mmCIF file of C-alpha atoms and ligand atoms in Angstrom:
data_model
loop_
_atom_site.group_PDB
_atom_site.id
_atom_site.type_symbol
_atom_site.label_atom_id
_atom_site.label_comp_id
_atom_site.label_asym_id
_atom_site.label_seq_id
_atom_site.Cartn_x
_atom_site.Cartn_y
_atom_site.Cartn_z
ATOM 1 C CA UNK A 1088 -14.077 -13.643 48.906
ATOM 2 C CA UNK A 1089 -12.397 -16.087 46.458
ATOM 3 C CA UNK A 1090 -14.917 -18.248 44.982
ATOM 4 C CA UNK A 1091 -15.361 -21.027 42.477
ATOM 5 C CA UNK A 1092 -18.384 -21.894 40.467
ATOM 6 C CA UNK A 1093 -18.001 -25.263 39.698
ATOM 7 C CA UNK A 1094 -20.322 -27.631 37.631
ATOM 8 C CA UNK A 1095 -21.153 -28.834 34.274
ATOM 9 C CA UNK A 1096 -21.612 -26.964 30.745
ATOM 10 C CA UNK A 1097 -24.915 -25.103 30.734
ATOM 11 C CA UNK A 1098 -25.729 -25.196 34.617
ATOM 12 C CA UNK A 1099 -25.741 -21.745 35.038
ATOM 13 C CA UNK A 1100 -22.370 -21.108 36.423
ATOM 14 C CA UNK A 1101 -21.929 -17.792 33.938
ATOM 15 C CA UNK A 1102 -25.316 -16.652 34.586
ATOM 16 C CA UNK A 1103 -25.134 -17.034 38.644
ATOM 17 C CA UNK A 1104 -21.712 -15.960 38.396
ATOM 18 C CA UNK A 1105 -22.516 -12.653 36.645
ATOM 19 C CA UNK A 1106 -24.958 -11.592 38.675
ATOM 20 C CA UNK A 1107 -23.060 -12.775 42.136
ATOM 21 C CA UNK A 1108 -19.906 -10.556 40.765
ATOM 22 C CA UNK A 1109 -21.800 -7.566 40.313
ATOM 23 C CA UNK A 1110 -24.078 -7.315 43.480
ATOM 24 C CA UNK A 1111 -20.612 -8.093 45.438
ATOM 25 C CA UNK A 1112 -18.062 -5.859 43.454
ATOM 26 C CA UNK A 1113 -15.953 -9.099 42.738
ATOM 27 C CA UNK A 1114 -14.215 -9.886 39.515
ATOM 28 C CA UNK A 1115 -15.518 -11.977 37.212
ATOM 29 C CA UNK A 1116 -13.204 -14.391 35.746
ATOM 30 C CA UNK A 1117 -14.826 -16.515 32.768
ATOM 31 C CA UNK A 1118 -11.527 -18.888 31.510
ATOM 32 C CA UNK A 1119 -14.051 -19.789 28.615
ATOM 33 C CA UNK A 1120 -14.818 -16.133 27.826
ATOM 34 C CA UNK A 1121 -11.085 -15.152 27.998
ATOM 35 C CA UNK A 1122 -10.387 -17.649 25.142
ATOM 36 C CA UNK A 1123 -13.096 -16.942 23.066
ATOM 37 C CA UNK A 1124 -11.850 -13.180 23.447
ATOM 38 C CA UNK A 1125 -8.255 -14.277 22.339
ATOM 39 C CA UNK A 1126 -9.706 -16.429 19.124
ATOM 40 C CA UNK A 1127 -11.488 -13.769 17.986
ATOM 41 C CA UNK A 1128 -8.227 -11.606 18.003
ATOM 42 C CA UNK A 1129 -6.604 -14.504 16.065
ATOM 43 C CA UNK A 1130 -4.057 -14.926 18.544
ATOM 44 C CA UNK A 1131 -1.418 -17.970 17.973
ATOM 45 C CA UNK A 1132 -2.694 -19.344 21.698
ATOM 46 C CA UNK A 1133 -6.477 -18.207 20.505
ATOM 47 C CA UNK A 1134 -6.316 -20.048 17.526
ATOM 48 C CA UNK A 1135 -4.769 -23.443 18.882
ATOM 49 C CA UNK A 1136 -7.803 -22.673 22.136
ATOM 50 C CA UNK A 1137 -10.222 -21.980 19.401
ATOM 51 C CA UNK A 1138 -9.858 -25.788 17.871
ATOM 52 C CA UNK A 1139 -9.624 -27.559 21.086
ATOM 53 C CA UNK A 1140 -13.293 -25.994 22.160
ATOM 54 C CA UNK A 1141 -14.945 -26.249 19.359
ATOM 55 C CA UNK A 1142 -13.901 -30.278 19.626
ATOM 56 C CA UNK A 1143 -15.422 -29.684 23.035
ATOM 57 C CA UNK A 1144 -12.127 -30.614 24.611
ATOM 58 C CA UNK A 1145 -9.851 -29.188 27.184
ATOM 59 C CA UNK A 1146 -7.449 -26.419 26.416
ATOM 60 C CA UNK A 1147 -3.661 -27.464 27.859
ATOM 61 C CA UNK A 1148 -3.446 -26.944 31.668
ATOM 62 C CA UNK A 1149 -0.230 -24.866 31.217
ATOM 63 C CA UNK A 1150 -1.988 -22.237 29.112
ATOM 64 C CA UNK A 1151 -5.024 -22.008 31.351
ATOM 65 C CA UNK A 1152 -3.064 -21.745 34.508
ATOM 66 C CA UNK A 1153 -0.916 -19.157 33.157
ATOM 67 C CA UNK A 1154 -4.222 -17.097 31.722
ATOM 68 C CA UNK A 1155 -6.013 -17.132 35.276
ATOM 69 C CA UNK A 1156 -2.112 -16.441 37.432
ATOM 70 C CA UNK A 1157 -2.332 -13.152 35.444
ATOM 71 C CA UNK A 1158 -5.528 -11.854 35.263
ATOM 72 C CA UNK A 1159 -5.811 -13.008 39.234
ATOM 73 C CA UNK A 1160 -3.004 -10.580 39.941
ATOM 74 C CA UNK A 1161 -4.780 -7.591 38.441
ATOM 75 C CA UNK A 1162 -6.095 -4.903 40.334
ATOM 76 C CA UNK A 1163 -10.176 -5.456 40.332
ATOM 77 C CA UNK A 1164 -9.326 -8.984 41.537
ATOM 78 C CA UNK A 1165 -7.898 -8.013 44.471
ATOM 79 C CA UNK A 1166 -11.164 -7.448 46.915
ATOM 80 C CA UNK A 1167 -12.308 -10.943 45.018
ATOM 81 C CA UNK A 1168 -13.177 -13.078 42.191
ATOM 82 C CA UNK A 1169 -15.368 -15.220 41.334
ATOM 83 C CA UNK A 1170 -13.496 -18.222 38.929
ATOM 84 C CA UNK A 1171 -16.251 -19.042 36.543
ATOM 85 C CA UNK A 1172 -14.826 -22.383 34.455
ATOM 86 C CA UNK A 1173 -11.703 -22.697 36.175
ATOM 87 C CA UNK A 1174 -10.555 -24.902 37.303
ATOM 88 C CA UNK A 1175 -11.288 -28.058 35.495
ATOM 89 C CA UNK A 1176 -8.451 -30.291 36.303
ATOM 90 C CA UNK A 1177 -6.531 -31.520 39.195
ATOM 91 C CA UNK A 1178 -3.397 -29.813 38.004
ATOM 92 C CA UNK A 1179 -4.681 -26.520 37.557
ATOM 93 C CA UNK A 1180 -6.883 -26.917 40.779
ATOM 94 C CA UNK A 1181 -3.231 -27.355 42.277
ATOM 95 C CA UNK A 1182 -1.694 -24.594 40.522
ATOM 96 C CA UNK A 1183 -4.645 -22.412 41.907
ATOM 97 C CA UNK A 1184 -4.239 -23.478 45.185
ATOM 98 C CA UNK A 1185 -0.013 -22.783 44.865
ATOM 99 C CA UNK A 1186 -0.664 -19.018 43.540
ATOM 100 C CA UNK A 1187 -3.264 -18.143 46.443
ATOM 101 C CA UNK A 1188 -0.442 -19.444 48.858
ATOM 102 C CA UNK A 1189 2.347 -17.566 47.200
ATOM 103 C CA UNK A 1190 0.662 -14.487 47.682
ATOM 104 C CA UNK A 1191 -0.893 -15.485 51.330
ATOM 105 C CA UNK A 1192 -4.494 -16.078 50.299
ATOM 106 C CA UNK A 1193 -6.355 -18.626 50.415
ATOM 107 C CA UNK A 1194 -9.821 -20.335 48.362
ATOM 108 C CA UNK A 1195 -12.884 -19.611 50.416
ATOM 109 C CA UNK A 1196 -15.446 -21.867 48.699
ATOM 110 C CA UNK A 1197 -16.490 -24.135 45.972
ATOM 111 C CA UNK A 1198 -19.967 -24.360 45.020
ATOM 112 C CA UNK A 1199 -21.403 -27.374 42.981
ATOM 113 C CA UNK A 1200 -23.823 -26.617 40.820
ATOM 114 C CA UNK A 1201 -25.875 -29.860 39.461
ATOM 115 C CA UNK A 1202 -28.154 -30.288 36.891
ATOM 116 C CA UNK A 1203 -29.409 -33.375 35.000
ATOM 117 C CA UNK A 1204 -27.822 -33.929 31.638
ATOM 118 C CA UNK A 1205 -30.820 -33.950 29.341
ATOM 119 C CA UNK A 1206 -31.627 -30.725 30.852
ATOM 120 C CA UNK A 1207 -28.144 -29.473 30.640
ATOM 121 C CA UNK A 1208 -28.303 -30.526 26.685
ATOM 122 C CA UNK A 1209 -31.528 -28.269 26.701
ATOM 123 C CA UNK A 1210 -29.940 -25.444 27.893
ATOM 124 C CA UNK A 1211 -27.073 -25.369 25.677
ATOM 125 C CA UNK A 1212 -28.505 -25.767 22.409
ATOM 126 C CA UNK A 1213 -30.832 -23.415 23.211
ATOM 127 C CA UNK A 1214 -28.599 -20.587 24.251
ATOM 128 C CA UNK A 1215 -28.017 -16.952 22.969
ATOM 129 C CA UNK A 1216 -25.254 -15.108 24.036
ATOM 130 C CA UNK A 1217 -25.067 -10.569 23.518
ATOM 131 C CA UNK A 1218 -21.242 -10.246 21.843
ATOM 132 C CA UNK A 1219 -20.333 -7.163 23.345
ATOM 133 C CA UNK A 1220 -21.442 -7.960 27.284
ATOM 134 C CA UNK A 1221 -21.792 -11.995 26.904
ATOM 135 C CA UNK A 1222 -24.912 -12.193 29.083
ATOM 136 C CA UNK A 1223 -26.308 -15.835 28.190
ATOM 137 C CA UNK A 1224 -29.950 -15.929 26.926
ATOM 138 C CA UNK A 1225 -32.227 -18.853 26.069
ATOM 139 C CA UNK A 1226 -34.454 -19.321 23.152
ATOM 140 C CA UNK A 1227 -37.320 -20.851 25.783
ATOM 141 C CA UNK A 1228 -36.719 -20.561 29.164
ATOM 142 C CA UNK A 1229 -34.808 -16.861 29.161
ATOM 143 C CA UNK A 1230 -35.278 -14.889 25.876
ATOM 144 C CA UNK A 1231 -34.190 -11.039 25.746
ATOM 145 C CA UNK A 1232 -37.030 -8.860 24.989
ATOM 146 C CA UNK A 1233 -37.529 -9.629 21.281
ATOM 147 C CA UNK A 1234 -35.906 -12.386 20.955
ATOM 148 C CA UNK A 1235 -33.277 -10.618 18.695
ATOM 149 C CA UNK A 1236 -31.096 -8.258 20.758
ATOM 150 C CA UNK A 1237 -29.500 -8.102 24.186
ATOM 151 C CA UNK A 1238 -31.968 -6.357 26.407
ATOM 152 C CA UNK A 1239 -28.793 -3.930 27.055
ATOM 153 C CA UNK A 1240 -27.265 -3.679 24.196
ATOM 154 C CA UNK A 1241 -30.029 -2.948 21.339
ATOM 155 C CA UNK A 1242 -28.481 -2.918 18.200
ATOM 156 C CA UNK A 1243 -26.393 -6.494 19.314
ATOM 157 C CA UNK A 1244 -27.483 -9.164 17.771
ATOM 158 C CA UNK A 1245 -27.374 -12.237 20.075
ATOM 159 C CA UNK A 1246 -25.381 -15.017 18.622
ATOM 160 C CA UNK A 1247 -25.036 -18.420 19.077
ATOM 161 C CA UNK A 1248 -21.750 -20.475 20.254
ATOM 162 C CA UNK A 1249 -20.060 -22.744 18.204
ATOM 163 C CA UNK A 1250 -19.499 -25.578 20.909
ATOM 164 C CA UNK A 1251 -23.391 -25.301 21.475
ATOM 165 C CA UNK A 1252 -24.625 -27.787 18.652
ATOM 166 C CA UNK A 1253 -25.921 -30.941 20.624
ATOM 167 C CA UNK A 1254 -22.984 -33.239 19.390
ATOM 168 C CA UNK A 1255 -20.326 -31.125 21.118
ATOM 169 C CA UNK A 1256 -22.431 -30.405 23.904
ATOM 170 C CA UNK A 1257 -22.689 -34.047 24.687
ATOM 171 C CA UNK A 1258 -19.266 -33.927 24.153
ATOM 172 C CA UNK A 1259 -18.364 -31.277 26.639
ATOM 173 C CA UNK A 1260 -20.736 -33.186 29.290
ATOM 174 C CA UNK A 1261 -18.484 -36.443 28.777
ATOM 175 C CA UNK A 1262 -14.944 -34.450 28.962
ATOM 176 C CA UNK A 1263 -16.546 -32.666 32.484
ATOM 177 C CA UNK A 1264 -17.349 -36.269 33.603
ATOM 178 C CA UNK A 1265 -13.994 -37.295 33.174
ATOM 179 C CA UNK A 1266 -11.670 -35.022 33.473
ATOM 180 C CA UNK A 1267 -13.304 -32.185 35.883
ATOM 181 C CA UNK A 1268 -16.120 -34.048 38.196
ATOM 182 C CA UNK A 1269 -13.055 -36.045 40.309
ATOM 183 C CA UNK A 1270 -12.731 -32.178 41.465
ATOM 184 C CA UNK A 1271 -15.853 -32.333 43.507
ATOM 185 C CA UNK A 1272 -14.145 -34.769 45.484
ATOM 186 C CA UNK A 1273 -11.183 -33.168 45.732
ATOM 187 C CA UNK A 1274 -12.315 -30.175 46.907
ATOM 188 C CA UNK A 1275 -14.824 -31.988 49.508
ATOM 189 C CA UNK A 1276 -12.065 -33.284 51.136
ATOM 190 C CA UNK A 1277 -10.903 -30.108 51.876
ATOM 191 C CA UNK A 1278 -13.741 -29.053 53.458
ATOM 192 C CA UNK A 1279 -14.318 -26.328 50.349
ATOM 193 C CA UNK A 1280 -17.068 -27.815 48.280
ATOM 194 C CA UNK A 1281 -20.671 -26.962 48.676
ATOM 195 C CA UNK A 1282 -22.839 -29.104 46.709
ATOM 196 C CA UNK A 1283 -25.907 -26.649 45.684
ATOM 197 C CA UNK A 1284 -28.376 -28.062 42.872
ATOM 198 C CA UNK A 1285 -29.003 -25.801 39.972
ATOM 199 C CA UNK A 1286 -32.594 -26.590 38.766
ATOM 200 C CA UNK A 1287 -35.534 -24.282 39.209
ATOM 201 C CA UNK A 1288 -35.395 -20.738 38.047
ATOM 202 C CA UNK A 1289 -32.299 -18.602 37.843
ATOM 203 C CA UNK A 1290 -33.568 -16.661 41.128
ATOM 204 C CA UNK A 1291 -34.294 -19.913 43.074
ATOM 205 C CA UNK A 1292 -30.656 -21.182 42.343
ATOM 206 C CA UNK A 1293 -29.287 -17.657 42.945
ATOM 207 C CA UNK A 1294 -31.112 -17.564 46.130
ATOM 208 C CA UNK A 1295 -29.881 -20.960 47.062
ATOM 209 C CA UNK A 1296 -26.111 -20.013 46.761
ATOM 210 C CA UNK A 1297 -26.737 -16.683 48.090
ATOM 211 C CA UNK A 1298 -27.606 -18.739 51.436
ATOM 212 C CA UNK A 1299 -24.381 -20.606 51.597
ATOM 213 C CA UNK A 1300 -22.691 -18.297 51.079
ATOM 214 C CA UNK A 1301 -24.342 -15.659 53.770
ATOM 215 C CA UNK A 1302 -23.452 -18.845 55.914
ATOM 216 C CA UNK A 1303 -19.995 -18.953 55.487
ATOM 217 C CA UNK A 1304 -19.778 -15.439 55.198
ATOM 218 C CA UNK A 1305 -18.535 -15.049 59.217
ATOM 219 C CA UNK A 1306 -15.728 -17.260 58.781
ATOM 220 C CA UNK A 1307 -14.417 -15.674 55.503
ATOM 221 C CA UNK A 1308 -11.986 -13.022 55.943
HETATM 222 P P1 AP5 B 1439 -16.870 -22.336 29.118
HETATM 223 O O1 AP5 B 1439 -17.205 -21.102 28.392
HETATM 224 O O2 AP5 B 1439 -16.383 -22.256 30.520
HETATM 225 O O3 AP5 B 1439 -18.105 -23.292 28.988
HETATM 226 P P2 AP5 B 1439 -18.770 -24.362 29.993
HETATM 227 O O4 AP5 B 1439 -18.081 -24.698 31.250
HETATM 228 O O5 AP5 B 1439 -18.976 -25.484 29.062
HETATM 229 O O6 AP5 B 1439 -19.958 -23.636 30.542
HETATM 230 P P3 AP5 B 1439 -21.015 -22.862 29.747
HETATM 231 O O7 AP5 B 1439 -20.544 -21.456 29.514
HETATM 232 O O8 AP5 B 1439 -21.404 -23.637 28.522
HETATM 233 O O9 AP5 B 1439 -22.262 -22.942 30.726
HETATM 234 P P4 AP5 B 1439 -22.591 -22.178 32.076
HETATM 235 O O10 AP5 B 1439 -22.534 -23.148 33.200
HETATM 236 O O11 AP5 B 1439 -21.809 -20.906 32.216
HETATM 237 O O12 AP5 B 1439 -24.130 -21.860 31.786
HETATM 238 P P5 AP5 B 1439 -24.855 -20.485 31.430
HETATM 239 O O13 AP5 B 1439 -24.957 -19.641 32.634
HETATM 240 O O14 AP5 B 1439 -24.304 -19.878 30.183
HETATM 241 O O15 AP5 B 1439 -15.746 -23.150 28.326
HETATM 242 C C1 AP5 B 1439 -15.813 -23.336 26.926
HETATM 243 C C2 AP5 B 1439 -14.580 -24.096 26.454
HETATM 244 O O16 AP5 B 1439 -13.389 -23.354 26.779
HETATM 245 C C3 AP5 B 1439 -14.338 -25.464 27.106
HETATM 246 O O17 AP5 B 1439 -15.085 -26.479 26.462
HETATM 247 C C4 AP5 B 1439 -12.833 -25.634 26.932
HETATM 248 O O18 AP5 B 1439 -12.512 -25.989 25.608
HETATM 249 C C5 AP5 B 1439 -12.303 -24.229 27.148
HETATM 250 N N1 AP5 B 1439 -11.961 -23.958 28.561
HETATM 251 C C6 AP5 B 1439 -12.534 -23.022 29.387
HETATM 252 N N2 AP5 B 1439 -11.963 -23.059 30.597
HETATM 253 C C7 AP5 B 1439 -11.012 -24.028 30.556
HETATM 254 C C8 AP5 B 1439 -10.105 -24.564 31.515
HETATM 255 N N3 AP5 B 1439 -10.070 -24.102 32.770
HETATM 256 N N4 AP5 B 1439 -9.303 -25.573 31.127
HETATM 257 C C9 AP5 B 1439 -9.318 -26.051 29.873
HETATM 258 N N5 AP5 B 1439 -10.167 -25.615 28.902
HETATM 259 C C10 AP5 B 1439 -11.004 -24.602 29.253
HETATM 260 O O19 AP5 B 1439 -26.326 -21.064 31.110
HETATM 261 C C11 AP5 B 1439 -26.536 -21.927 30.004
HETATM 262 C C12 AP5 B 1439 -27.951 -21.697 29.450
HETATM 263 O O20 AP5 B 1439 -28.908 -22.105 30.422
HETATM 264 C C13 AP5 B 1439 -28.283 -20.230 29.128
HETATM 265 O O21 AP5 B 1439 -29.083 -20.208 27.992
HETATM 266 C C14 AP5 B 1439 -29.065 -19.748 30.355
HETATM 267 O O22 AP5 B 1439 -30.005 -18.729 30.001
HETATM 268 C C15 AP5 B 1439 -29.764 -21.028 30.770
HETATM 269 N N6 AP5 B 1439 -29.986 -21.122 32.212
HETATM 270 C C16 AP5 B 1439 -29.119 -20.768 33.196
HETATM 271 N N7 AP5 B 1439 -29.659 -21.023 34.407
HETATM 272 C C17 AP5 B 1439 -30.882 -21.566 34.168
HETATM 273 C C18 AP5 B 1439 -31.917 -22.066 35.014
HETATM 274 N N8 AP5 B 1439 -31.814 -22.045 36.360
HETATM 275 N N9 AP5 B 1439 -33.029 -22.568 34.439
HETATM 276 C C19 AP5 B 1439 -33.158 -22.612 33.076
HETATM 277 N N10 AP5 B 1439 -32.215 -22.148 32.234
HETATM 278 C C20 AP5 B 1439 -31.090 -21.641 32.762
#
């Protein structure tokens, strides 16, 4: 199945996505973790990505469509990916749409995931994040076991994200309300998008896309 998680910073979209890729044996395909990967490698394109997010703008479609045509094309994405953060403008949702048909596939789904924004703000500022396998904790509402270090990875120290300080995090929620929410319409059209809301815990909202999905499951090759 080709999927897309789409929905507003701090929803849950990395979190659900995670955990959807792995009991599936999809690919996980995080645009936002692929650029933080290249910044830290100090990569011409990493570096120019690296000031754009931590404005809590958009990184240039061209760049971003590029990223996801190649990593789509590799070998664990072939029995399915899940797109977690891409894509997040009409053009790229068109360039998506272009590659699938160039290679005789097709997008099986959208899901929505909605949240209200004070609650979204929450979430981000209070997030921790493992380096090494970039599972998302909260200080609050999900901490690891001491609070310190990834549950899986001991001796990590969980860090926080630059772009999660409240100013650009109300900043990110304004860019997604202008530039990336005219998706959900797009893709309704279409007959792709399912709207699924993501309050309640992470297992009720897991549960609730699980169910869609099982739904649509008969007509997905
Ligand atoms: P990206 O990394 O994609 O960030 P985002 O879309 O802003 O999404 P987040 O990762 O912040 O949130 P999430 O929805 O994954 O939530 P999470 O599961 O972590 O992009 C970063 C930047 O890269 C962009 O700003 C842009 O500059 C650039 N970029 C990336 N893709 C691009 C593209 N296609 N085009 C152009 N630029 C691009 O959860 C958040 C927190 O909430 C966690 O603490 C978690 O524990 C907690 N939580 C999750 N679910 C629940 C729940 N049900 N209840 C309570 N807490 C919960």
């Amino acid at each position: 199945m080709r999927l897309v998680l789409l929905g507003p910073p701090g929803v849950g979209k990395g979190t659900q996505g995670r955990r959807l890729a792995a009991e599936k044996g999809w690919a996980l395909i995080s645009t936002g973790e692929m650029l933080r990967d290249a910044a830290s490698k100090g990569s011409p394109m990493g570096l120019e990505a690296r000031r754009q997010m931590d404005a809590g703008l958009l990184v240039a479609d061209d760049v971003m469509i590029g990223l996801v045509r190649e990593r789509t094309s590799q070998p664990d994405a072939c029995s399915g990916f899940v797109l977690d953060g891409f894509p997040r403008t009409v053009p790229q949702a068109d360039a998506l749409d272009a590659m699938l048909d160039e290679r005789g596939m097709r997008l099986d789904a959208v899901l929505y995931l909605t949240a209200p924004e004070e609650e979204l703000v929450t979430r981000l500022t209070g997030r921790l994040e493992c380096p090494v396998c970039k599972r998302a904790y909260h200080r609050v509402n999900a901490p690891s076991r001491d609070g310190v270090h990834c549950d899986d990875h001991v001796s990590a120290a969980l860090i926080e994200r630059a772009d999660d300080v409240e100013d650009t995090a109300r900043k990110r929620l304004e860019v997604f309300r202008m530039q990336t929410s005219p998706l959900a319409e797009y893709y309704r059209r279409t007959g792709r998008l399912v709207e699924v809301p993501g309050v309640g815990s992470v297992d009720a909202v897991y549960g609730r896309m699980r169910q869609v999905l099982d739904a649509r499951q008969p007509t997905i090759g």
